[in-house]
mmCIF file of C-alpha atoms and ligand atoms in Angstrom:
data_model
loop_
_atom_site.group_PDB
_atom_site.id
_atom_site.type_symbol
_atom_site.label_atom_id
_atom_site.label_comp_id
_atom_site.label_asym_id
_atom_site.label_seq_id
_atom_site.Cartn_x
_atom_site.Cartn_y
_atom_site.Cartn_z
ATOM 1 C CA UNK A 1 -34.572 0.492 89.509
ATOM 2 C CA UNK A 2 -37.229 -0.353 86.977
ATOM 3 C CA UNK A 3 -37.396 0.531 82.950
ATOM 4 C CA UNK A 4 -40.715 2.535 84.067
ATOM 5 C CA UNK A 5 -38.528 5.406 84.574
ATOM 6 C CA UNK A 6 -38.377 5.927 80.923
ATOM 7 C CA UNK A 7 -34.586 4.881 80.786
ATOM 8 C CA UNK A 8 -33.525 3.110 77.532
ATOM 9 C CA UNK A 9 -30.938 1.572 75.119
ATOM 10 C CA UNK A 10 -30.552 2.380 71.797
ATOM 11 C CA UNK A 11 -28.732 -0.532 70.016
ATOM 12 C CA UNK A 12 -27.253 -0.206 66.928
ATOM 13 C CA UNK A 13 -27.633 -2.629 63.612
ATOM 14 C CA UNK A 14 -25.357 -3.494 62.248
ATOM 15 C CA UNK A 15 -22.882 -3.759 64.463
ATOM 16 C CA UNK A 16 -19.836 -5.699 66.006
ATOM 17 C CA UNK A 17 -18.117 -8.549 63.663
ATOM 18 C CA UNK A 18 -17.734 -8.030 59.620
ATOM 19 C CA UNK A 19 -17.014 -10.370 56.941
ATOM 20 C CA UNK A 20 -13.228 -9.736 57.038
ATOM 21 C CA UNK A 21 -13.074 -10.151 60.773
ATOM 22 C CA UNK A 22 -15.085 -13.186 61.213
ATOM 23 C CA UNK A 23 -13.258 -14.737 58.264
ATOM 24 C CA UNK A 24 -9.613 -13.713 60.050
ATOM 25 C CA UNK A 25 -10.783 -14.884 63.124
ATOM 26 C CA UNK A 26 -11.861 -17.956 62.046
ATOM 27 C CA UNK A 27 -8.923 -18.529 59.914
ATOM 28 C CA UNK A 28 -6.678 -18.298 63.074
ATOM 29 C CA UNK A 29 -9.033 -21.150 64.644
ATOM 30 C CA UNK A 30 -8.794 -23.478 61.636
ATOM 31 C CA UNK A 31 -5.240 -23.132 61.177
ATOM 32 C CA UNK A 32 -4.754 -23.985 64.950
ATOM 33 C CA UNK A 33 -6.869 -26.983 64.584
ATOM 34 C CA UNK A 34 -5.400 -28.012 61.286
ATOM 35 C CA UNK A 35 -1.888 -27.449 61.995
ATOM 36 C CA UNK A 36 -1.561 -27.595 66.032
ATOM 37 C CA UNK A 37 0.042 -24.536 67.968
ATOM 38 C CA UNK A 38 1.726 -22.662 67.854
ATOM 39 C CA UNK A 39 0.676 -20.557 64.798
ATOM 40 C CA UNK A 40 2.309 -17.279 64.706
ATOM 41 C CA UNK A 41 0.357 -14.373 63.656
ATOM 42 C CA UNK A 42 1.811 -10.871 62.094
ATOM 43 C CA UNK A 43 0.490 -8.199 63.955
ATOM 44 C CA UNK A 44 -2.998 -8.237 65.647
ATOM 45 C CA UNK A 45 -4.944 -10.570 63.340
ATOM 46 C CA UNK A 46 -8.080 -7.937 64.388
ATOM 47 C CA UNK A 47 -7.668 -5.079 66.515
ATOM 48 C CA UNK A 48 -9.458 -6.356 69.260
ATOM 49 C CA UNK A 49 -8.059 -6.931 72.915
ATOM 50 C CA UNK A 50 -10.451 -9.612 73.731
ATOM 51 C CA UNK A 51 -10.241 -11.447 70.397
ATOM 52 C CA UNK A 52 -6.212 -11.520 70.802
ATOM 53 C CA UNK A 53 -5.951 -12.708 74.118
ATOM 54 C CA UNK A 54 -8.527 -15.431 73.488
ATOM 55 C CA UNK A 55 -6.520 -16.783 70.359
ATOM 56 C CA UNK A 56 -3.392 -16.521 72.582
ATOM 57 C CA UNK A 57 -5.113 -18.989 75.181
ATOM 58 C CA UNK A 58 -5.710 -21.122 72.235
ATOM 59 C CA UNK A 59 -1.981 -21.020 70.852
ATOM 60 C CA UNK A 60 -1.746 -18.080 68.627
ATOM 61 C CA UNK A 61 1.398 -16.274 69.078
ATOM 62 C CA UNK A 62 1.268 -12.672 67.907
ATOM 63 C CA UNK A 63 4.393 -10.831 66.631
ATOM 64 C CA UNK A 64 5.073 -7.501 65.464
ATOM 65 C CA UNK A 65 8.218 -8.205 62.757
ATOM 66 C CA UNK A 66 8.442 -11.218 60.465
ATOM 67 C CA UNK A 67 11.778 -11.927 61.491
ATOM 68 C CA UNK A 68 10.415 -12.442 65.245
ATOM 69 C CA UNK A 69 8.935 -16.200 63.629
ATOM 70 C CA UNK A 70 11.284 -19.085 63.629
ATOM 71 C CA UNK A 71 11.994 -20.673 60.282
ATOM 72 C CA UNK A 72 10.181 -23.306 59.180
ATOM 73 C CA UNK A 73 7.227 -21.994 60.753
ATOM 74 C CA UNK A 74 3.428 -20.842 59.636
ATOM 75 C CA UNK A 75 3.116 -16.917 59.721
ATOM 76 C CA UNK A 76 -0.477 -15.734 59.312
ATOM 77 C CA UNK A 77 -0.774 -12.214 58.097
ATOM 78 C CA UNK A 78 -3.557 -9.786 59.838
ATOM 79 C CA UNK A 79 -6.974 -8.741 57.958
ATOM 80 C CA UNK A 80 -5.344 -5.026 57.519
ATOM 81 C CA UNK A 81 -2.891 -6.582 54.854
ATOM 82 C CA UNK A 82 1.062 -6.362 54.512
ATOM 83 C CA UNK A 83 2.947 -4.916 51.850
ATOM 84 C CA UNK A 84 5.011 -7.184 49.213
ATOM 85 C CA UNK A 85 8.011 -6.560 51.051
ATOM 86 C CA UNK A 86 6.735 -8.600 54.121
ATOM 87 C CA UNK A 87 6.069 -11.665 51.673
ATOM 88 C CA UNK A 88 9.448 -11.372 50.732
ATOM 89 C CA UNK A 89 10.728 -11.276 54.194
ATOM 90 C CA UNK A 90 8.438 -14.551 54.840
ATOM 91 C CA UNK A 91 9.880 -16.482 51.965
ATOM 92 C CA UNK A 92 13.324 -15.483 53.300
ATOM 93 C CA UNK A 93 12.922 -16.677 56.601
ATOM 94 C CA UNK A 94 11.731 -19.868 55.037
ATOM 95 C CA UNK A 95 7.974 -19.744 56.342
ATOM 96 C CA UNK A 96 4.587 -21.114 55.254
ATOM 97 C CA UNK A 97 2.208 -18.145 54.987
ATOM 98 C CA UNK A 98 -1.626 -17.680 55.355
ATOM 99 C CA UNK A 99 -2.945 -14.376 54.165
ATOM 100 C CA UNK A 100 -6.083 -13.311 56.320
ATOM 101 C CA UNK A 101 -5.949 -10.203 54.214
ATOM 102 C CA UNK A 102 -9.625 -8.409 54.057
ATOM 103 C CA UNK A 103 -10.615 -8.951 50.648
ATOM 104 C CA UNK A 104 -11.466 -5.249 50.565
ATOM 105 C CA UNK A 105 -8.467 -4.337 51.511
ATOM 106 C CA UNK A 106 -6.514 -6.284 48.825
ATOM 107 C CA UNK A 107 -9.288 -4.429 46.608
ATOM 108 C CA UNK A 108 -7.339 -1.031 47.361
ATOM 109 C CA UNK A 109 -3.960 -2.696 47.033
ATOM 110 C CA UNK A 110 -4.997 -3.741 43.545
ATOM 111 C CA UNK A 111 -6.020 -0.344 42.716
ATOM 112 C CA UNK A 112 -2.851 0.991 44.199
ATOM 113 C CA UNK A 113 -0.889 -1.339 41.842
ATOM 114 C CA UNK A 114 -2.818 -0.268 38.732
ATOM 115 C CA UNK A 115 -2.872 3.392 39.231
ATOM 116 C CA UNK A 116 0.857 3.047 39.693
ATOM 117 C CA UNK A 117 1.205 0.951 36.855
ATOM 118 C CA UNK A 118 -0.086 3.773 34.990
ATOM 119 C CA UNK A 119 1.675 6.438 36.278
ATOM 120 C CA UNK A 120 -0.662 8.145 38.534
ATOM 121 C CA UNK A 121 0.468 10.399 41.522
ATOM 122 C CA UNK A 122 -1.611 8.389 44.184
ATOM 123 C CA UNK A 123 -3.006 10.521 47.462
ATOM 124 C CA UNK A 124 -4.269 7.620 49.982
ATOM 125 C CA UNK A 125 -6.364 9.139 52.522
ATOM 126 C CA UNK A 126 -5.843 7.488 55.995
ATOM 127 C CA UNK A 127 -4.374 7.618 59.464
ATOM 128 C CA UNK A 128 -0.416 7.626 59.344
ATOM 129 C CA UNK A 129 1.028 4.763 61.118
ATOM 130 C CA UNK A 130 -2.131 2.341 60.481
ATOM 131 C CA UNK A 131 -1.140 -0.927 59.657
ATOM 132 C CA UNK A 132 -3.488 -1.197 56.694
ATOM 133 C CA UNK A 133 -2.180 2.221 55.410
ATOM 134 C CA UNK A 134 1.438 0.809 55.883
ATOM 135 C CA UNK A 135 0.861 -2.031 53.752
ATOM 136 C CA UNK A 136 -1.033 -0.282 51.224
ATOM 137 C CA UNK A 137 1.420 2.070 50.727
ATOM 138 C CA UNK A 138 4.125 -0.619 50.356
ATOM 139 C CA UNK A 139 2.467 -2.011 47.244
ATOM 140 C CA UNK A 140 3.764 1.313 45.311
ATOM 141 C CA UNK A 141 6.075 3.514 47.673
ATOM 142 C CA UNK A 142 7.012 5.627 44.949
ATOM 143 C CA UNK A 143 3.794 6.540 43.892
ATOM 144 C CA UNK A 144 1.768 6.839 46.896
ATOM 145 C CA UNK A 145 1.621 9.877 49.407
ATOM 146 C CA UNK A 146 -0.250 9.830 52.963
ATOM 147 C CA UNK A 147 -3.161 12.521 53.208
ATOM 148 C CA UNK A 148 -3.854 12.109 57.123
ATOM 149 C CA UNK A 149 -7.433 14.547 56.908
ATOM 150 C CA UNK A 150 -8.143 18.013 55.089
ATOM 151 C CA UNK A 151 -5.591 19.719 56.945
ATOM 152 C CA UNK A 152 -2.531 17.640 55.218
ATOM 153 C CA UNK A 153 -4.316 18.625 51.981
ATOM 154 C CA UNK A 154 -2.147 22.291 51.487
ATOM 155 C CA UNK A 155 1.159 20.183 51.732
ATOM 156 C CA UNK A 156 0.638 18.046 49.009
ATOM 157 C CA UNK A 157 2.652 18.188 45.669
ATOM 158 C CA UNK A 158 2.244 16.125 42.531
ATOM 159 C CA UNK A 159 4.051 15.497 39.468
ATOM 160 C CA UNK A 160 1.334 15.972 37.263
ATOM 161 C CA UNK A 161 -1.928 17.854 37.974
ATOM 162 C CA UNK A 162 -4.025 15.882 35.425
ATOM 163 C CA UNK A 163 -2.533 12.184 36.608
ATOM 164 C CA UNK A 164 -3.922 12.122 40.137
ATOM 165 C CA UNK A 165 -6.052 9.630 41.764
ATOM 166 C CA UNK A 166 -6.894 9.354 45.554
ATOM 167 C CA UNK A 167 -7.773 6.373 47.191
ATOM 168 C CA UNK A 168 -8.619 5.602 50.957
ATOM 169 C CA UNK A 169 -8.011 3.153 54.139
ATOM 170 C CA UNK A 170 -11.313 1.251 54.559
ATOM 171 C CA UNK A 171 -11.933 2.322 58.104
ATOM 172 C CA UNK A 172 -12.237 6.302 57.973
ATOM 173 C CA UNK A 173 -14.965 8.450 58.702
ATOM 174 C CA UNK A 174 -17.017 9.087 55.624
ATOM 175 C CA UNK A 175 -17.945 12.542 56.048
ATOM 176 C CA UNK A 176 -14.358 13.361 57.189
ATOM 177 C CA UNK A 177 -12.978 11.512 54.043
ATOM 178 C CA UNK A 178 -15.400 13.368 51.914
ATOM 179 C CA UNK A 179 -14.325 16.487 53.260
ATOM 180 C CA UNK A 180 -10.655 15.712 52.455
ATOM 181 C CA UNK A 181 -11.400 14.877 49.217
ATOM 182 C CA UNK A 182 -13.415 18.103 48.408
ATOM 183 C CA UNK A 183 -10.296 20.037 49.666
ATOM 184 C CA UNK A 184 -7.956 18.049 47.368
ATOM 185 C CA UNK A 185 -10.253 18.335 44.353
ATOM 186 C CA UNK A 186 -10.203 22.292 44.949
ATOM 187 C CA UNK A 187 -6.382 22.174 44.561
ATOM 188 C CA UNK A 188 -6.421 19.061 41.776
ATOM 189 C CA UNK A 189 -9.552 19.737 39.724
ATOM 190 C CA UNK A 190 -8.757 16.692 37.525
ATOM 191 C CA UNK A 191 -8.403 14.441 40.415
ATOM 192 C CA UNK A 192 -9.775 11.090 39.706
ATOM 193 C CA UNK A 193 -11.666 9.058 42.220
ATOM 194 C CA UNK A 194 -11.224 5.356 42.858
ATOM 195 C CA UNK A 195 -13.549 2.997 40.577
ATOM 196 C CA UNK A 196 -15.498 2.383 43.945
ATOM 197 C CA UNK A 197 -15.720 3.007 47.606
ATOM 198 C CA UNK A 198 -12.600 2.155 49.587
ATOM 199 C CA UNK A 199 -14.397 2.973 53.070
ATOM 200 C CA UNK A 200 -15.779 -0.582 53.295
ATOM 201 C CA UNK A 201 -19.546 -1.565 53.569
ATOM 202 C CA UNK A 202 -19.209 -2.378 57.182
ATOM 203 C CA UNK A 203 -17.647 0.874 58.303
ATOM 204 C CA UNK A 204 -20.377 2.848 56.693
ATOM 205 C CA UNK A 205 -23.176 0.712 57.932
ATOM 206 C CA UNK A 206 -21.849 1.206 61.659
ATOM 207 C CA UNK A 207 -21.501 4.998 61.098
ATOM 208 C CA UNK A 208 -25.053 5.006 59.462
ATOM 209 C CA UNK A 209 -26.652 3.323 62.864
ATOM 210 C CA UNK A 210 -24.763 5.532 64.978
ATOM 211 C CA UNK A 211 -25.664 8.677 63.308
ATOM 212 C CA UNK A 212 -29.356 7.349 63.400
ATOM 213 C CA UNK A 213 -29.036 7.246 67.120
ATOM 214 C CA UNK A 214 -26.661 10.028 67.733
ATOM 215 C CA UNK A 215 -29.403 12.690 67.929
ATOM 216 C CA UNK A 216 -31.810 10.810 70.410
ATOM 217 C CA UNK A 217 -28.931 9.325 72.746
ATOM 218 C CA UNK A 218 -27.571 11.566 75.213
ATOM 219 C CA UNK A 219 -24.493 9.088 75.937
ATOM 220 C CA UNK A 220 -23.231 6.638 73.287
ATOM 221 C CA UNK A 221 -20.838 3.397 74.365
ATOM 222 C CA UNK A 222 -19.044 2.305 71.738
ATOM 223 C CA UNK A 223 -17.459 -1.422 72.664
ATOM 224 C CA UNK A 224 -14.053 -1.270 70.566
ATOM 225 C CA UNK A 225 -10.504 -1.224 71.278
ATOM 226 C CA UNK A 226 -8.322 2.169 71.255
ATOM 227 C CA UNK A 227 -6.230 0.926 68.181
ATOM 228 C CA UNK A 228 -9.280 0.052 66.372
ATOM 229 C CA UNK A 229 -9.737 2.681 63.845
ATOM 230 C CA UNK A 230 -13.322 1.995 62.457
ATOM 231 C CA UNK A 231 -14.571 2.027 66.371
ATOM 232 C CA UNK A 232 -12.539 5.639 67.104
ATOM 233 C CA UNK A 233 -14.614 6.863 64.406
ATOM 234 C CA UNK A 234 -17.597 5.534 65.754
ATOM 235 C CA UNK A 235 -17.145 7.374 68.687
ATOM 236 C CA UNK A 236 -16.483 10.848 66.624
ATOM 237 C CA UNK A 237 -19.715 10.166 64.351
ATOM 238 C CA UNK A 238 -21.793 9.795 67.688
ATOM 239 C CA UNK A 239 -20.743 13.485 68.914
ATOM 240 C CA UNK A 240 -21.076 14.791 65.878
ATOM 241 C CA UNK A 241 -25.024 13.175 65.273
ATOM 242 C CA UNK A 242 -25.586 14.925 68.399
ATOM 243 C CA UNK A 243 -24.577 12.680 71.427
ATOM 244 C CA UNK A 244 -23.605 14.910 74.419
ATOM 245 C CA UNK A 245 -21.077 12.104 75.314
ATOM 246 C CA UNK A 246 -19.629 9.351 73.511
ATOM 247 C CA UNK A 247 -16.947 6.631 75.114
ATOM 248 C CA UNK A 248 -14.863 3.707 73.725
ATOM 249 C CA UNK A 249 -14.524 0.844 76.203
ATOM 250 C CA UNK A 250 -13.154 -2.267 75.809
ATOM 251 C CA UNK A 251 -15.239 -4.185 78.454
ATOM 252 C CA UNK A 252 -18.317 -3.275 80.284
ATOM 253 C CA UNK A 253 -16.053 -3.183 83.439
ATOM 254 C CA UNK A 254 -14.885 0.012 82.259
ATOM 255 C CA UNK A 255 -17.890 2.023 82.018
ATOM 256 C CA UNK A 256 -17.804 4.782 84.900
ATOM 257 C CA UNK A 257 -21.081 5.128 86.805
ATOM 258 C CA UNK A 258 -20.691 8.945 86.458
ATOM 259 C CA UNK A 259 -21.471 8.947 82.730
ATOM 260 C CA UNK A 260 -25.000 7.615 83.141
ATOM 261 C CA UNK A 261 -26.100 10.283 85.538
ATOM 262 C CA UNK A 262 -29.131 12.052 84.170
ATOM 263 C CA UNK A 263 -29.067 10.255 80.895
ATOM 264 C CA UNK A 264 -32.187 8.570 79.815
ATOM 265 C CA UNK A 265 -31.487 7.468 76.828
ATOM 266 C CA UNK A 266 -27.821 5.365 76.053
ATOM 267 C CA UNK A 267 -26.712 4.363 72.855
ATOM 268 C CA UNK A 268 -24.631 1.470 72.262
ATOM 269 C CA UNK A 269 -22.923 -0.038 69.338
ATOM 270 C CA UNK A 270 -19.482 -2.050 68.867
ATOM 271 C CA UNK A 271 -16.842 -2.043 66.289
ATOM 272 C CA UNK A 272 -16.203 -4.050 63.343
ATOM 273 C CA UNK A 273 -13.756 -6.129 65.323
ATOM 274 C CA UNK A 274 -15.779 -6.732 68.820
ATOM 275 C CA UNK A 275 -17.262 -9.896 69.441
ATOM 276 C CA UNK A 276 -21.154 -9.676 70.576
ATOM 277 C CA UNK A 277 -20.353 -11.467 74.008
ATOM 278 C CA UNK A 278 -18.753 -8.062 75.035
ATOM 279 C CA UNK A 279 -22.132 -5.960 73.418
ATOM 280 C CA UNK A 280 -24.112 -8.409 75.796
ATOM 281 C CA UNK A 281 -22.043 -7.729 79.108
ATOM 282 C CA UNK A 282 -22.456 -3.950 78.392
ATOM 283 C CA UNK A 283 -26.451 -4.348 78.023
ATOM 284 C CA UNK A 284 -26.672 -6.613 81.017
ATOM 285 C CA UNK A 285 -24.873 -4.133 83.234
ATOM 286 C CA UNK A 286 -27.064 -1.375 81.836
ATOM 287 C CA UNK A 287 -29.950 -3.196 82.773
ATOM 288 C CA UNK A 288 -29.170 -3.540 86.034
ATOM 289 C CA UNK A 289 -28.954 0.191 86.424
ATOM 290 C CA UNK A 290 -32.441 0.378 85.137
ATOM 291 C CA UNK A 291 -31.869 0.807 81.323
ATOM 292 C CA UNK A 292 -33.482 -2.742 80.587
ATOM 293 C CA UNK A 293 -35.743 -1.294 77.478
ATOM 294 C CA UNK A 294 -33.879 -2.229 74.333
ATOM 295 C CA UNK A 295 -34.985 -0.582 71.072
ATOM 296 C CA UNK A 296 -32.995 -1.315 67.865
ATOM 297 C CA UNK A 297 -31.804 1.235 65.657
ATOM 298 C CA UNK A 298 -31.422 -0.319 62.224
ATOM 299 C CA UNK A 299 -29.538 1.105 59.339
ATOM 300 C CA UNK A 300 -28.975 -1.967 56.980
ATOM 301 C CA UNK A 301 -29.065 -5.454 56.640
ATOM 302 C CA UNK A 302 -25.438 -7.576 56.071
ATOM 303 C CA UNK A 303 -24.997 -10.605 54.437
ATOM 304 C CA UNK A 304 -21.601 -10.826 53.224
ATOM 305 C CA UNK A 305 -19.318 -13.647 53.981
ATOM 306 C CA UNK A 306 -15.948 -14.182 52.765
ATOM 307 C CA UNK A 307 -14.446 -17.441 52.192
ATOM 308 C CA UNK A 308 -11.093 -18.863 53.906
ATOM 309 C CA UNK A 309 -7.538 -17.991 52.785
ATOM 310 C CA UNK A 310 -6.770 -19.916 49.782
ATOM 311 C CA UNK A 311 -3.969 -21.807 51.532
ATOM 312 C CA UNK A 312 -6.347 -23.118 54.514
ATOM 313 C CA UNK A 313 -9.003 -23.882 51.799
ATOM 314 C CA UNK A 314 -6.522 -26.063 50.038
ATOM 315 C CA UNK A 315 -5.059 -27.904 53.167
ATOM 316 C CA UNK A 316 -8.438 -28.552 54.186
ATOM 317 C CA UNK A 317 -9.512 -29.976 51.246
ATOM 318 C CA UNK A 318 -6.511 -32.051 51.157
ATOM 319 C CA UNK A 319 -7.366 -32.996 54.883
ATOM 320 C CA UNK A 320 -10.935 -34.396 53.718
ATOM 321 C CA UNK A 321 -10.024 -36.185 50.685
ATOM 322 C CA UNK A 322 -7.048 -37.860 53.015
ATOM 323 C CA UNK A 323 -9.722 -38.705 55.352
ATOM 324 C CA UNK A 324 -12.145 -39.853 52.779
ATOM 325 C CA UNK A 325 -9.126 -42.037 51.713
ATOM 326 C CA UNK A 326 -8.915 -43.391 54.705
ATOM 327 C CA UNK A 327 -5.237 -42.382 55.019
ATOM 328 C CA UNK A 328 -5.837 -39.563 58.216
ATOM 329 C CA UNK A 329 -4.769 -36.476 58.277
ATOM 330 C CA UNK A 330 -2.497 -34.407 56.035
ATOM 331 C CA UNK A 331 1.075 -32.880 57.120
ATOM 332 C CA UNK A 332 1.596 -30.517 59.945
ATOM 333 C CA UNK A 333 2.854 -27.823 57.983
ATOM 334 C CA UNK A 334 1.264 -25.890 55.232
ATOM 335 C CA UNK A 335 3.198 -25.129 51.947
ATOM 336 C CA UNK A 336 3.987 -21.331 51.128
ATOM 337 C CA UNK A 337 1.275 -18.870 50.189
ATOM 338 C CA UNK A 338 0.628 -18.485 46.575
HETATM 339 S S1 LIG B 401 -13.573 -3.242 58.441
HETATM 340 FE FE1 LIG B 401 -14.027 -3.718 56.357
HETATM 341 S S2 LIG B 401 -12.389 -3.377 55.214
HETATM 342 FE FE2 LIG B 401 -12.050 -4.044 57.717
HETATM 343 S S3 LIG B 401 -12.152 -6.234 57.952
HETATM 344 FE FE3 LIG B 401 -14.061 -5.700 58.308
HETATM 345 S S4 LIG B 401 -14.967 -5.668 56.195
HETATM 346 FE FE4 LIG B 401 -12.477 -5.615 55.726
#
């Protein structure tokens, strides 16, 4: 089959890795180079099966609980962030820590701490059980309550309706979150908003691109893992934007041929934790089936880059200084995170 059949692909831009994921993945790789394997990582460093499997092959060990890390080892915290109690667990377990929490998640943690110190009731919009929500809630458990969508608003109770603020998980659907906020504002007219958007730039831009392609694409394929919040949101946004069908796949091999029946235009995008190689495999499969024309649907330019976690930067600096002084590398163990 040839591209002249009118079959085409709309390829979202931006898609794939955001600055927080890029930083977290590089942090694991640098830590393995710097300290040697194993490097323990608490929770999946980012929610992507391929990334986790690739890092495991290089010597990373993923654990769900801090207590699983043997004393004296290094543990890295994932991009989703952790509650203060997890830092205490690491200290008790005599673990050196590297904190790969995305700076945009840290920003939400700081907002939670500040509003709690001013004795606000904090309504955290997010998905129950998500790692990021657990971490943020842990900053001020006595002040935060979770609101998991507009349908949760009816049951929200606060101590003083004049001191209420909403914050959110960074990877939510922008539109659904605004619905929840509107419902909360109706109930609590004095509700205070966060100082700046908690839903991060990467989540917003990927949703914007999918909205643009959703009206034209009959089928949208989102590359991403089932536990990736921002990837799952892209499927929902695609359907709301008009796509007849939208599916989440980890790998090109999961694409069902039946999805392509009668489809002229396929939209392709990927979540913020997805390496581009997985998108390339999807494009190659589609090209083999006649979808050779690829048009870019560009919603935004992204130039954000985050520096590596401070513990790694410090040790890498020391390593470079030692090498420059002709003393070889620094010791294998990182010191505790600041
Ligand atoms: S999706 Fe947003 S908050 Fe999450 S790691 Fe990426 S930039 Fe940070």
